[in-house]
Short mmCIF file of C-alpha atoms in Angstrom, two decimals:
data_model
loop_
_atom_site.label_atom_id
_atom_site.label_comp_id
_atom_site.label_asym_id
_atom_site.label_seq_id
_atom_site.Cartn_x
_atom_site.Cartn_y
_atom_site.Cartn_z
CA MET Q 200 185.10 169.19 3.44
CA THR Q 201 188.58 169.81 2.49
CA SER Q 202 190.47 173.81 4.00
CA GLN Q 203 189.95 174.90 0.57
CA GLN Q 204 186.13 174.30 1.06
CA GLY Q 205 185.88 175.74 3.94
CA ALA Q 206 187.30 178.44 2.99
CA VAL Q 207 185.22 179.37 -0.34
CA GLY Q 208 181.95 178.83 2.29
CA ARG Q 209 183.71 182.06 4.36
CA LEU Q 210 183.72 184.04 1.60
CA ILE Q 211 180.18 183.14 0.51
CA GLU Q 212 178.96 184.02 4.17
CA LEU Q 213 180.63 187.37 3.59
CA GLY Q 214 179.02 188.71 0.45
CA PHE Q 215 180.90 186.72 -2.66
CA SER Q 216 179.28 185.21 -5.46
CA GLN Q 217 180.11 180.77 -5.73
CA TYR Q 218 182.37 181.28 -8.68
CA GLU Q 219 183.97 184.47 -6.99
CA ALA Q 220 184.55 182.80 -3.36
CA GLN Q 221 186.02 180.10 -6.00
CA ALA Q 222 188.48 181.91 -8.48
CA TYR Q 223 189.75 184.07 -5.13
CA VAL Q 224 191.01 180.67 -3.09
CA GLY Q 225 192.15 179.41 -6.50
CA LEU Q 226 194.72 182.12 -6.70
CA LEU Q 227 195.26 182.77 -3.56
CA GLY Q 228 199.26 181.71 -3.09
CA ARG Q 229 199.95 180.80 -6.42
CA GLU Q 230 202.09 182.04 -8.93
CA PRO Q 231 199.96 184.71 -10.84
CA LEU Q 232 197.21 182.42 -13.17
CA THR Q 233 195.36 182.65 -16.89
CA GLY Q 234 192.25 183.19 -17.01
CA TYR Q 235 191.90 179.66 -18.66
CA ALA Q 236 194.66 178.15 -16.33
CA LEU Q 237 192.41 179.69 -13.10
CA SER Q 238 189.66 177.44 -15.03
CA ASN Q 239 191.55 174.28 -15.19
CA VAL Q 240 192.52 175.03 -11.43
CA THR Q 241 189.24 175.43 -9.65
CA GLY Q 242 186.04 174.46 -12.38
CA ILE Q 243 184.72 177.46 -13.49
CA PRO Q 244 183.23 177.77 -16.59
CA GLN Q 245 185.18 179.51 -19.62
CA PRO Q 246 181.90 181.73 -19.98
CA LYS Q 247 181.94 182.69 -16.06
CA VAL Q 248 185.70 182.73 -15.29
CA TYR Q 249 186.53 186.27 -17.26
CA GLU Q 250 183.65 187.85 -16.22
CA THR Q 251 184.22 186.71 -12.60
CA LEU Q 252 187.49 188.34 -12.78
CA ARG Q 253 186.24 191.42 -13.69
CA ARG Q 254 183.99 191.48 -10.92
CA LEU Q 255 186.77 190.71 -9.22
CA THR Q 256 189.43 193.04 -10.43
CA ALA Q 257 186.64 196.29 -9.94
CA LYS Q 258 186.00 195.17 -5.94
CA GLY Q 259 190.09 195.20 -5.90
CA VAL Q 260 190.13 191.89 -4.65
CA VAL Q 261 192.34 190.06 -7.95
CA ALA Q 262 195.13 192.26 -9.69
CA ALA Q 263 195.43 192.17 -13.14
CA LEU Q 264 199.33 192.31 -14.67
CA ASP Q 265 200.04 193.80 -17.93
CA GLY Q 266 200.88 190.75 -20.66
CA GLU Q 267 199.33 188.84 -22.65
CA PRO Q 268 197.33 186.76 -22.30
CA ALA Q 269 196.79 188.91 -18.70
CA ARG Q 270 197.20 186.77 -15.59
CA PHE Q 271 195.67 187.74 -12.46
CA VAL Q 272 197.14 187.74 -8.95
CA ALA Q 273 194.70 187.16 -5.34
CA VAL Q 274 195.43 190.13 -2.29
CA PRO Q 275 196.86 188.69 0.04
CA ALA Q 276 193.94 187.20 2.77
CA ASP Q 277 194.80 189.49 5.08
CA GLN Q 278 194.47 192.97 3.15
CA LEU Q 279 191.53 191.22 2.04
CA LEU Q 280 190.08 190.55 5.98
CA ALA Q 281 191.08 194.33 6.85
CA ASP Q 282 189.48 195.70 3.66
CA LEU Q 283 185.93 193.54 4.21
CA GLU Q 284 186.05 194.67 8.02
CA GLU Q 285 186.26 198.15 6.88
CA SER Q 286 183.75 198.21 4.49
CA PHE Q 287 181.83 196.59 7.04
CA ARG Q 288 182.27 199.15 9.79
CA GLU Q 289 181.61 201.84 6.96
CA ARG Q 290 178.33 200.45 6.05
CA LEU Q 291 177.33 199.56 9.27
CA ALA Q 292 177.26 203.47 10.45
CA GLY Q 293 175.16 204.41 7.98
CA ALA Q 294 172.32 202.15 8.15
CA GLN Q 295 173.04 203.51 11.90
CA ARG Q 296 172.42 207.22 10.90
CA GLU Q 297 169.84 206.55 8.55
CA LEU Q 298 167.67 203.94 10.78
CA ALA Q 299 168.73 206.38 13.88
CA SER Q 300 166.97 209.69 11.96
CA THR Q 301 163.52 207.26 10.94
CA ALA Q 302 162.86 206.31 14.51
CA GLN Q 303 160.54 207.23 16.44
CA PRO Q 304 160.45 210.20 18.68
CA ASP Q 305 161.65 210.62 22.19
CA GLY Q 306 158.77 209.72 24.52
CA ALA Q 307 156.99 208.16 21.75
CA SER Q 308 154.77 204.06 22.80
CA GLY Q 309 157.14 200.95 20.72
CA TYR Q 310 157.36 197.52 21.13
CA ARG Q 311 159.71 195.13 22.44
CA VAL Q 312 160.02 191.78 20.70
CA LEU Q 313 160.26 188.54 22.23
CA ARG Q 314 160.93 184.93 21.50
CA SER Q 315 158.58 182.50 23.22
CA TYR Q 316 159.16 178.90 22.98
CA PRO Q 317 156.10 176.93 23.76
CA SER Q 318 158.16 173.13 24.22
CA TRP Q 319 160.24 172.13 26.70
CA LEU Q 320 163.56 170.80 24.33
CA ALA Q 321 163.08 174.35 21.97
CA ILE Q 322 163.64 176.16 25.55
CA GLU Q 323 166.32 173.85 26.38
CA GLN Q 324 167.88 174.54 23.40
CA ARG Q 325 168.04 177.95 23.40
CA THR Q 326 169.04 177.81 26.59
CA VAL Q 327 172.23 176.09 25.63
CA GLU Q 328 172.75 178.52 22.70
CA VAL Q 329 172.38 181.93 25.35
CA ILE Q 330 174.97 179.69 27.59
CA ASP Q 331 177.49 178.70 24.70
CA GLY Q 332 177.58 181.96 23.14
CA SER Q 333 178.25 183.96 26.46
CA SER Q 334 181.09 185.23 26.58
CA ARG Q 335 182.36 187.07 30.14
CA HIS Q 336 179.59 186.02 33.17
CA VAL Q 337 176.04 183.87 33.08
CA TYR Q 338 173.52 183.69 35.54
CA ILE Q 339 171.95 180.78 35.95
CA SER Q 340 169.06 179.55 37.83
CA VAL Q 341 168.03 175.92 37.12
CA ASN Q 342 164.96 173.40 38.61
CA CYS Q 343 163.80 170.92 35.82
CA ALA Q 344 163.66 166.90 35.90
CA ARG Q 345 166.22 166.44 33.70
CA PRO Q 346 169.24 169.30 33.57
CA ALA Q 347 171.94 167.09 31.65
CA VAL Q 348 172.04 169.30 28.71
CA ILE Q 349 172.15 172.46 30.56
CA ALA Q 350 175.16 171.49 33.03
CA ALA Q 351 177.11 170.60 30.25
CA ALA Q 352 176.66 174.05 28.25
CA VAL Q 353 177.48 175.58 31.81
CA GLY Q 354 180.64 172.92 32.20
CA ARG Q 355 182.17 174.46 28.70
CA ALA Q 356 180.95 178.28 29.54
CA ASP Q 357 183.75 177.77 33.05
CA ALA Q 358 186.31 175.83 30.84
CA ARG Q 359 186.19 179.80 28.48
CA GLY Q 360 186.67 181.00 31.47
CA VAL Q 361 183.42 183.11 31.68
CA VAL Q 362 182.06 182.81 35.66
CA CYS Q 363 178.93 181.54 36.13
CA ASP Q 364 176.83 181.75 39.04
CA VAL Q 365 174.55 178.79 39.39
CA LEU Q 366 171.17 178.42 41.56
CA HIS Q 367 170.50 174.47 41.79
CA PHE Q 368 167.99 172.65 43.29
CA GLY Q 369 168.66 169.59 44.50
CA GLU Q 370 172.03 167.79 44.20
CA PRO Q 371 174.55 169.74 42.42
CA ILE Q 372 174.04 170.11 38.72
CA VAL Q 373 177.47 170.85 37.85
CA THR Q 374 181.02 172.30 39.61
CA VAL Q 375 182.84 175.65 38.42
CA ALA Q 376 185.84 176.65 38.91
CA HIS Q 377 185.10 180.32 37.45
CA GLY Q 378 182.01 182.54 39.90
CA ARG Q 379 179.86 179.60 42.23
CA THR Q 380 177.00 177.39 42.92
CA VAL Q 381 174.05 178.04 45.29
CA ARG Q 382 171.59 175.13 46.59
CA HIS Q 383 168.40 176.87 46.90
CA ASP Q 384 168.48 174.46 50.85
CA SER Q 385 165.31 176.71 51.96
CA THR Q 386 162.42 174.36 49.62
CA ARG Q 387 164.45 171.63 50.46
CA GLY Q 388 162.29 169.00 52.73
CA VAL Q 389 159.40 171.98 52.30
CA VAL Q 390 156.15 170.61 50.36
CA TYR Q 391 153.91 173.58 48.82
CA ARG Q 392 151.41 173.81 46.86
CA ARG Q 393 152.85 173.96 44.02
CA HIS Q 394 156.11 172.10 44.81
CA GLN Q 395 155.99 170.81 40.97
CA ALA Q 396 156.76 174.13 39.61
CA ARG Q 397 159.59 173.94 36.99
CA HIS Q 398 161.83 177.06 35.56
CA VAL Q 399 165.32 177.92 33.67
CA ALA Q 400 167.07 181.49 34.11
CA VAL Q 401 169.16 182.53 32.33
CA VAL Q 402 171.35 185.29 31.79
CA ALA Q 403 174.29 185.62 29.71
CA ASP Q 404 176.22 188.58 29.78
CA SER Q 405 173.87 191.13 31.19
CA ALA Q 406 172.14 190.93 27.77
CA ASP Q 407 171.25 187.81 26.27
CA VAL Q 408 168.41 185.76 28.03
CA VAL Q 409 165.98 182.67 28.50
CA TRP Q 410 163.08 182.63 30.71
CA ALA Q 411 160.88 179.85 31.86
CA VAL Q 412 158.43 178.80 33.64
CA ALA Q 413 156.31 175.22 33.93
CA GLU Q 414 153.88 175.78 37.21
CA ASN Q 415 152.23 172.16 36.63
CA GLY Q 416 156.08 170.90 35.78
CA VAL Q 417 154.39 170.35 32.07
CA ASP Q 418 153.15 173.50 30.34
CA TRP Q 419 155.95 175.93 29.90
CA GLN Q 420 155.80 179.39 28.98
CA SER Q 421 158.90 181.29 28.32
CA LEU Q 422 159.83 184.81 27.14
CA ALA Q 423 163.61 184.89 25.78
CA GLY Q 424 165.53 187.38 23.07
CA ARG Q 425 168.15 189.84 23.81
CA ASP Q 426 166.82 192.74 25.88
CA PRO Q 427 168.77 194.90 28.30
CA LEU Q 428 165.33 195.15 30.23
CA LEU Q 429 164.13 191.59 30.74
CA ALA Q 430 167.77 190.41 31.07
CA ALA Q 431 168.43 193.36 34.28
CA LEU Q 432 164.98 191.32 35.48
CA ALA Q 433 166.06 187.91 34.97
CA LYS Q 434 169.52 188.95 36.63
CA GLY Q 435 168.46 189.97 39.56
CA TYR Q 436 165.34 187.37 40.50
CA ILE Q 437 168.90 184.98 40.45
CA ARG Q 438 170.88 186.83 41.99
CA HIS Q 439 168.87 187.71 44.89
CA ASP Q 440 167.66 183.84 45.03
CA ILE Q 441 171.24 183.34 45.10
CA TYR Q 442 171.32 185.97 48.54
CA VAL Q 443 168.63 184.79 50.06
CA GLN Q 444 170.23 180.82 50.56
CA GLN Q 445 173.29 182.00 51.38
CA ILE Q 446 171.75 184.44 54.55
CA TRP Q 447 169.27 180.32 54.80
CA ASN Q 448 172.23 178.44 54.96
CA GLU Q 449 174.24 181.31 57.68
CA PHE Q 450 171.35 181.90 59.80
CA HIS Q 451 168.74 178.97 58.71
CA ASP Q 452 168.00 178.20 63.03
CA VAL Q 453 167.28 181.52 63.58
CA LEU Q 454 165.19 181.74 60.53
CA SER Q 455 162.83 178.98 60.65
CA GLU Q 456 162.04 178.92 64.61
CA ARG Q 457 161.51 182.75 63.71
CA TRP Q 458 159.40 181.94 60.17
CA GLY Q 459 159.03 177.95 60.00
CA PRO Q 460 160.60 175.83 57.94
CA GLY Q 461 161.47 177.35 54.28
CA MET Q 462 160.38 180.33 56.16
CA GLN Q 463 156.11 179.35 54.86
CA GLN Q 464 154.82 181.99 57.33
CA LEU Q 465 157.00 184.35 56.33
CA VAL Q 466 155.54 184.18 52.64
CA GLY Q 467 151.76 184.07 54.38
CA GLU Q 468 152.81 187.21 56.07
CA LEU Q 469 153.85 189.13 53.04
CA SER Q 470 151.05 188.20 51.19
CA ALA Q 471 148.46 188.80 53.66
CA PRO Q 472 146.02 192.10 53.38
CA PRO Q 473 148.04 194.02 56.18
CA ALA Q 474 144.94 194.18 59.89
CA ALA Q 475 143.03 197.65 59.73
CA GLY Q 476 145.85 200.59 61.25
CA GLN Q 477 148.69 198.53 60.07
CA GLY Q 478 149.28 199.85 56.77
CA ALA Q 479 149.91 203.41 58.81
CA VAL Q 480 151.80 202.10 61.59
CA ALA Q 481 154.44 200.09 58.77
CA ASP Q 482 155.06 203.67 57.16
CA ARG Q 483 155.91 205.74 60.80
CA GLY Q 484 158.05 202.67 61.55
CA ARG Q 485 159.63 203.09 58.34
CA GLY Q 486 159.77 206.75 58.48
CA ARG Q 487 161.81 206.88 61.95
CA SER Q 488 164.17 204.74 60.62
CA ALA Q 489 165.05 206.10 57.92
CA SER Q 490 165.65 209.32 59.45
#
């Protein structure tokens, strides 16, 4: 694809018609051209070229010079882009005002719209897109059979200067210059009832999130979207898991002696129902410590 074809494609993405984009690019950087000459340069049919020039002139994208026959010149590209940006901002502000006036009243119930990807390939692809779209900070926890594709996306983000905090299971999957990689060491060598479970959780810039789990290591369930609430939940999950692993790395001997390998006894204690009267004692203890 030539640079001119690329420029035409970009203008079409910005709302220009095919002929409008061709006409503008054909005029850009040239001496003023007649419609006939522009048709020869761009391949726009002559019956269409004058109609296209009239529309572009009305939009202020092309200027018509006095004379017979009329000749046309394109406004500079930086001026065109500045005008488009200003127009977009005005339309965006208008849409915000109109949408706000039709929004649900405060206190009314509503819905949060999230995506669900049922296959690992789709989850992996969306995870990579979220990481590749990041600009400031990525949190990721990954425990899957083949993390190389996700690790490569983290590497690209790190190369852009994005801070990447990575929690991994097993051998390191990536080295980062911005951020940290932490191994989930507390579960190493420990066989849990659902040790085959796999997951990936990623949050980019506190907004874009993917959270997926396969309890049996095969059948995946996921939630994904640009949702601040889900992002806060997933980020808190990843950060607290990182904190626990850092504590484990510093005090694993003490923690293993108190709660056994992988702190399995702690998990059992937390999931067991309290003995009769134990809850009240615990509550009174928390009250004293709080005072």
